[in-house]
Amino acid sequence: MRGELVSTITEDRLRLNGFLLDPEGTPAPYASAALILHGLAGNFYSSPLLTEIASRFSRLGLAAVLGNTRGHDFLNWTLRGGRTITLGAALEDVAECVHDVRAWVQFLARQGHRRVLVAGHSLGAIKALYAQAWKPASEVVGLVAVSPTRLSPQQFRASPAAEVYQRTLAEVDALVAAGEGERLMKVDFPFPTWIGAAAYRQKYGAEGRFDWLGFIDRIEVPTAIIFGQRELDENPAFIGLAATLDQTAFNPRLIHREIIPDADHFYIARIDPLCERIEAWLASQR
């Protein structure tokens, strides 16, 4: 896999690192480059799933950037305007993803790429959708959202773990009210992790601002949304989503849905079928 380490600077002066793969083969007709975004606490170098997706894009004739967002890893030290700050999944403001996506799209534009595909997995898929819904980039010609979790407070309150969710929100609100929003706390919902109180409230709280079904109709470029069948059936983070998807009338001109049989959230042993579905959808965009 040939490429180089690269970096970009966001409009709020944050430095992000990534890896740029050279395109191979005949240039693709639908785009000339792709941006690939990691999920919660991920990064540009550690996901076999995203590395394979980037390699497939490269072989299809796309320059492909695996790009960090400010939420990479659990916690990270990074530079903002020459000063070191602490960020990461435990503390990030997800809404700021619009700056990260824009910075990477601009990076590709400076390389001469004016037709960019943005792909993401899990929280990275939500970031891809959110950024294009609320701060669309004219260079973006399509989205691939792989396993975007539905961050819906309504679904959380209706889930079997509703009591745990409500208790966690009460603990979060108490910390935020005491001015301790950045204090890390151990939570069990929607999965066991450590997270800052304010970051938990923003991601999972009552506002539901990152429930992508609430803003999918704002997106005006072709979008493939893909899930694994097992995650829809078994993963607590996807409670109720399968039924909601069946009842939602998506714009067939723009939104394409796929479900990969026997695939979990990380597509273990099912990466090839996933990539084949993505490639088939891209071929249909010619």
Coordinates of C-alpha atoms in Angstrom, one line a residue:
M1 CA 0.0 0.0 0.0
R2 CA 1.8 3.1 -1.2
G3 CA 1.2 6.5 0.3
E4 CA 2.5 9.1 2.6
L5 CA 1.7 10.7 6.0
V6 CA -0.1 14.0 5.6
S7 CA -1.7 16.6 7.8
T8 CA -4.2 19.4 7.5
I9 CA -5.2 22.4 9.7
T10 CA -8.9 23.1 10.5
E11 CA -10.4 26.6 10.4
D12 CA -10.3 26.6 14.2
R13 CA -6.5 26.0 14.0
L14 CA -6.4 22.3 14.9
R15 CA -3.8 20.0 13.4
L16 CA -5.1 16.7 12.1
N17 CA -2.9 13.8 10.8
G18 CA -3.7 11.2 8.2
F19 CA -2.4 8.9 5.5
L20 CA -2.8 9.5 1.8
L21 CA -2.9 6.5 -0.6
D22 CA -2.0 7.0 -4.2
P23 CA -4.7 6.1 -6.8
E24 CA -4.1 3.0 -8.9
G25 CA -5.6 2.0 -12.2
T26 CA -8.0 3.9 -14.3
P27 CA -9.4 7.2 -12.8
A28 CA -12.9 6.7 -11.5
P29 CA -15.7 8.6 -13.3
Y30 CA -17.7 9.6 -10.3
A31 CA -15.0 11.0 -8.1
S32 CA -11.2 11.5 -8.0
A33 CA -10.6 11.2 -4.3
A34 CA -12.1 9.8 -1.1
L35 CA -12.0 10.8 2.6
I36 CA -12.4 7.9 5.1
L37 CA -13.4 8.8 8.7
H38 CA -12.8 6.5 11.7
G39 CA -15.4 5.8 14.4
L40 CA -15.5 6.4 18.2
A41 CA -11.9 6.5 19.7
G42 CA -10.5 5.3 16.4
N43 CA -7.7 6.7 14.3
F44 CA -6.3 6.7 10.8
Y45 CA -4.0 3.7 11.2
S46 CA -5.5 1.0 13.4
S47 CA -8.7 -0.2 11.6
P48 CA -8.5 -3.2 9.3
L49 CA -11.9 -2.3 8.0
L50 CA -11.1 1.3 7.0
T51 CA -7.6 0.3 5.7
E52 CA -9.3 -2.2 3.4
I53 CA -11.9 0.3 2.2
A54 CA -9.1 2.8 1.5
S55 CA -7.2 0.2 -0.4
R56 CA -10.2 -0.7 -2.5
F57 CA -10.8 3.0 -3.3
S58 CA -7.2 3.3 -4.3
R59 CA -7.5 0.4 -6.7
L60 CA -10.6 2.0 -8.2
G61 CA -8.6 5.0 -9.2
L62 CA -9.3 7.3 -6.2
A63 CA -6.7 9.1 -4.1
A64 CA -7.8 8.0 -0.6
V65 CA -7.1 9.8 2.7
L66 CA -7.6 8.0 6.0
G67 CA -8.0 11.1 8.2
N68 CA -8.1 11.6 11.9
T69 CA -10.8 13.7 13.4
R70 CA -10.3 15.6 16.7
G71 CA -12.1 12.7 18.4
H72 CA -9.3 10.2 17.5
D73 CA -8.3 7.7 20.3
F74 CA -9.8 7.8 23.8
L75 CA -7.7 10.9 24.7
N76 CA -5.1 12.7 22.6
W77 CA -2.7 15.6 22.8
T78 CA -2.8 17.8 19.7
L79 CA -1.8 21.2 18.6
R80 CA -4.1 24.2 18.2
G81 CA -2.5 27.4 17.0
G82 CA 0.9 26.1 18.3
R83 CA -0.4 25.2 21.8
T84 CA -0.9 21.7 23.1
I85 CA -4.5 20.8 24.1
T86 CA -6.2 17.6 25.2
L87 CA -9.0 16.2 23.1
G88 CA -10.2 12.7 22.0
A89 CA -13.4 10.7 22.1
A90 CA -13.9 11.2 25.8
L91 CA -14.0 15.0 25.5
E92 CA -14.9 15.8 21.9
D93 CA -17.7 18.1 20.8
V94 CA -19.1 16.0 17.9
A95 CA -20.6 19.1 16.2
E96 CA -17.0 20.3 15.6
C97 CA -16.7 17.5 13.1
V98 CA -17.8 20.0 10.4
H99 CA -14.4 21.7 10.8
D100 CA -12.5 18.4 10.5
V101 CA -14.4 17.1 7.4
R102 CA -14.0 20.5 5.7
A103 CA -10.3 20.6 6.4
W104 CA -9.7 17.2 4.8
V105 CA -11.9 18.0 1.8
Q106 CA -10.0 21.3 1.4
F107 CA -6.7 19.3 1.6
L108 CA -7.9 17.1 -1.3
A109 CA -9.0 20.1 -3.2
R110 CA -5.6 21.6 -2.9
Q111 CA -4.3 18.4 -4.5
G112 CA -6.5 19.1 -7.5
H113 CA -9.5 16.9 -6.4
R114 CA -12.8 18.7 -7.0
R115 CA -15.0 15.6 -6.8
V116 CA -14.7 14.0 -3.3
L117 CA -16.4 10.9 -1.8
V118 CA -16.7 10.9 2.0
A119 CA -17.0 7.6 3.8
G120 CA -17.2 6.9 7.5
H121 CA -17.8 4.0 9.9
S122 CA -19.9 4.2 13.1
L123 CA -19.5 7.7 14.6
G124 CA -17.4 8.5 11.6
A125 CA -20.5 7.8 9.4
I126 CA -22.5 10.1 11.6
K127 CA -19.9 12.8 11.2
A128 CA -19.9 12.4 7.4
L129 CA -23.7 12.7 7.3
Y130 CA -23.8 15.6 9.9
A131 CA -21.1 17.6 8.1
Q132 CA -22.8 17.4 4.7
A133 CA -26.2 18.1 6.2
W134 CA -25.2 21.2 8.2
K135 CA -22.1 22.5 6.4
P136 CA -22.1 21.0 2.9
A137 CA -19.0 21.1 0.8
S138 CA -19.4 21.7 -2.9
E139 CA -16.6 19.3 -3.6
V140 CA -18.4 16.4 -2.0
V141 CA -20.3 14.3 -4.6
G142 CA -21.3 11.3 -2.5
L143 CA -21.3 9.7 1.0
V144 CA -20.8 6.2 2.2
A145 CA -22.2 5.8 5.8
V146 CA -21.2 2.4 7.2
S147 CA -23.1 1.5 10.4
P148 CA -24.1 4.9 11.6
T149 CA -25.5 4.4 15.1
R150 CA -28.8 6.1 15.8
L151 CA -28.1 8.4 18.7
S152 CA -31.8 8.8 19.6
P153 CA -32.8 9.7 23.2
Q154 CA -36.4 8.5 22.4
Q155 CA -35.1 5.1 21.5
F156 CA -32.7 5.0 24.5
R157 CA -35.7 5.8 26.8
A158 CA -37.7 3.0 25.2
S159 CA -34.9 0.4 25.5
P160 CA -34.5 -2.3 28.1
A161 CA -31.6 -0.3 29.5
A162 CA -33.7 2.9 29.9
E163 CA -33.2 2.9 33.7
V164 CA -29.5 2.9 33.3
Y165 CA -29.6 5.6 30.7
Q166 CA -31.8 7.9 32.8
R167 CA -29.6 7.3 35.9
T168 CA -26.5 8.2 33.9
L169 CA -28.1 11.4 32.5
A170 CA -28.9 12.4 36.1
E171 CA -25.3 11.9 37.1
V172 CA -24.1 13.8 34.0
D173 CA -26.4 16.7 34.7
A174 CA -25.2 17.0 38.3
L175 CA -21.5 17.1 37.2
V176 CA -22.2 19.7 34.4
A177 CA -24.2 21.9 36.8
A178 CA -21.3 21.8 39.3
G179 CA -18.9 23.0 36.5
E180 CA -17.2 19.7 36.2
G181 CA -18.3 18.9 32.6
E182 CA -14.8 17.6 31.7
R183 CA -14.6 15.1 34.6
L184 CA -14.3 11.6 33.2
M185 CA -16.9 9.2 34.4
K186 CA -17.4 5.4 34.0
V187 CA -20.7 4.7 32.1
D188 CA -22.4 1.4 31.0
F189 CA -24.8 2.8 28.4
P190 CA -24.8 2.5 25.5
F191 CA -21.6 0.5 26.1
P192 CA -19.0 0.4 28.9
T193 CA -16.5 3.3 28.6
W194 CA -15.1 6.4 30.3
I195 CA -16.3 9.7 29.0
G196 CA -16.5 13.4 30.0
A197 CA -19.8 14.4 31.5
A198 CA -20.4 17.2 29.0
A199 CA -19.4 15.0 26.1
Y200 CA -21.9 12.3 27.2
R201 CA -24.7 14.8 27.5
Q202 CA -24.0 16.2 24.0
K203 CA -23.8 12.7 22.3
Y204 CA -26.5 10.9 24.1
G205 CA -28.6 13.6 25.8
A206 CA -32.2 14.7 25.3
E207 CA -31.5 17.1 22.4
G208 CA -30.8 14.2 20.0
R209 CA -28.9 16.5 17.7
F210 CA -26.8 13.7 16.2
D211 CA -29.8 11.4 15.4
W212 CA -29.0 11.2 11.7
L213 CA -32.6 10.3 10.8
G214 CA -33.5 13.8 11.9
F215 CA -31.3 15.5 9.3
I216 CA -30.9 12.9 6.5
D217 CA -33.4 14.9 4.4
R218 CA -31.0 17.8 4.3
I219 CA -28.4 15.9 2.4
E220 CA -28.4 16.5 -1.4
V221 CA -25.8 14.2 -2.7
P222 CA -26.1 10.4 -3.4
T223 CA -25.6 8.5 -0.1
A224 CA -25.2 4.8 0.6
I225 CA -26.2 3.7 4.1
I226 CA -25.0 0.2 5.0
F227 CA -25.5 -2.0 8.1
G228 CA -24.6 -5.5 9.2
Q229 CA -27.5 -7.7 9.8
R230 CA -26.1 -9.0 13.1
E231 CA -25.6 -5.5 14.5
L232 CA -29.2 -4.6 13.8
D233 CA -30.4 -7.8 15.5
E234 CA -28.0 -7.9 18.4
N235 CA -26.1 -4.7 19.1
P236 CA -27.7 -2.6 21.9
A237 CA -26.5 0.6 20.2
F238 CA -28.9 -0.2 17.3
I239 CA -32.0 -0.9 19.3
G240 CA -35.2 -0.2 17.3
L241 CA -33.2 1.0 14.2
A242 CA -34.2 -1.9 11.9
A243 CA -37.9 -1.3 12.4
T244 CA -37.5 2.5 12.0
L245 CA -35.6 2.0 8.8
D246 CA -38.4 -0.1 7.4
Q247 CA -40.9 2.6 8.2
T248 CA -38.8 5.5 6.8
A249 CA -39.5 6.8 3.3
F250 CA -36.1 7.7 2.0
N251 CA -35.6 9.6 -1.2
P252 CA -34.7 6.8 -3.6
R253 CA -32.9 9.2 -5.9
L254 CA -30.4 10.0 -3.2
I255 CA -30.5 7.4 -0.4
H256 CA -29.5 3.8 -1.0
R257 CA -29.7 1.2 1.8
E258 CA -27.8 -2.0 2.1
I259 CA -27.7 -4.7 4.8
I260 CA -24.8 -7.2 4.8
P261 CA -25.9 -10.7 5.9
D262 CA -24.2 -12.1 9.0
A263 CA -22.1 -9.0 9.5
D264 CA -21.5 -7.4 13.0
H265 CA -20.5 -3.8 13.7
F266 CA -16.9 -4.3 12.6
Y267 CA -17.7 -6.6 9.7
I268 CA -15.4 -9.3 11.0
A269 CA -14.9 -11.9 8.3
R270 CA -17.4 -9.8 6.2
I271 CA -15.2 -7.0 5.0
D272 CA -15.1 -8.3 1.4
P273 CA -18.9 -8.5 1.0
L274 CA -19.2 -4.9 2.4
C275 CA -16.5 -3.6 0.0
E276 CA -18.2 -5.4 -2.9
R277 CA -21.5 -3.7 -2.1
I278 CA -19.8 -0.3 -1.9
E279 CA -18.1 -0.8 -5.2
A280 CA -21.3 -1.9 -6.9
W281 CA -23.1 1.3 -5.6
L282 CA -20.2 3.4 -6.8
A283 CA -20.4 1.8 -10.2
S284 CA -24.1 2.7 -10.4
Q285 CA -23.2 6.4 -9.9
R286 CA -21.4 6.7 -13.2

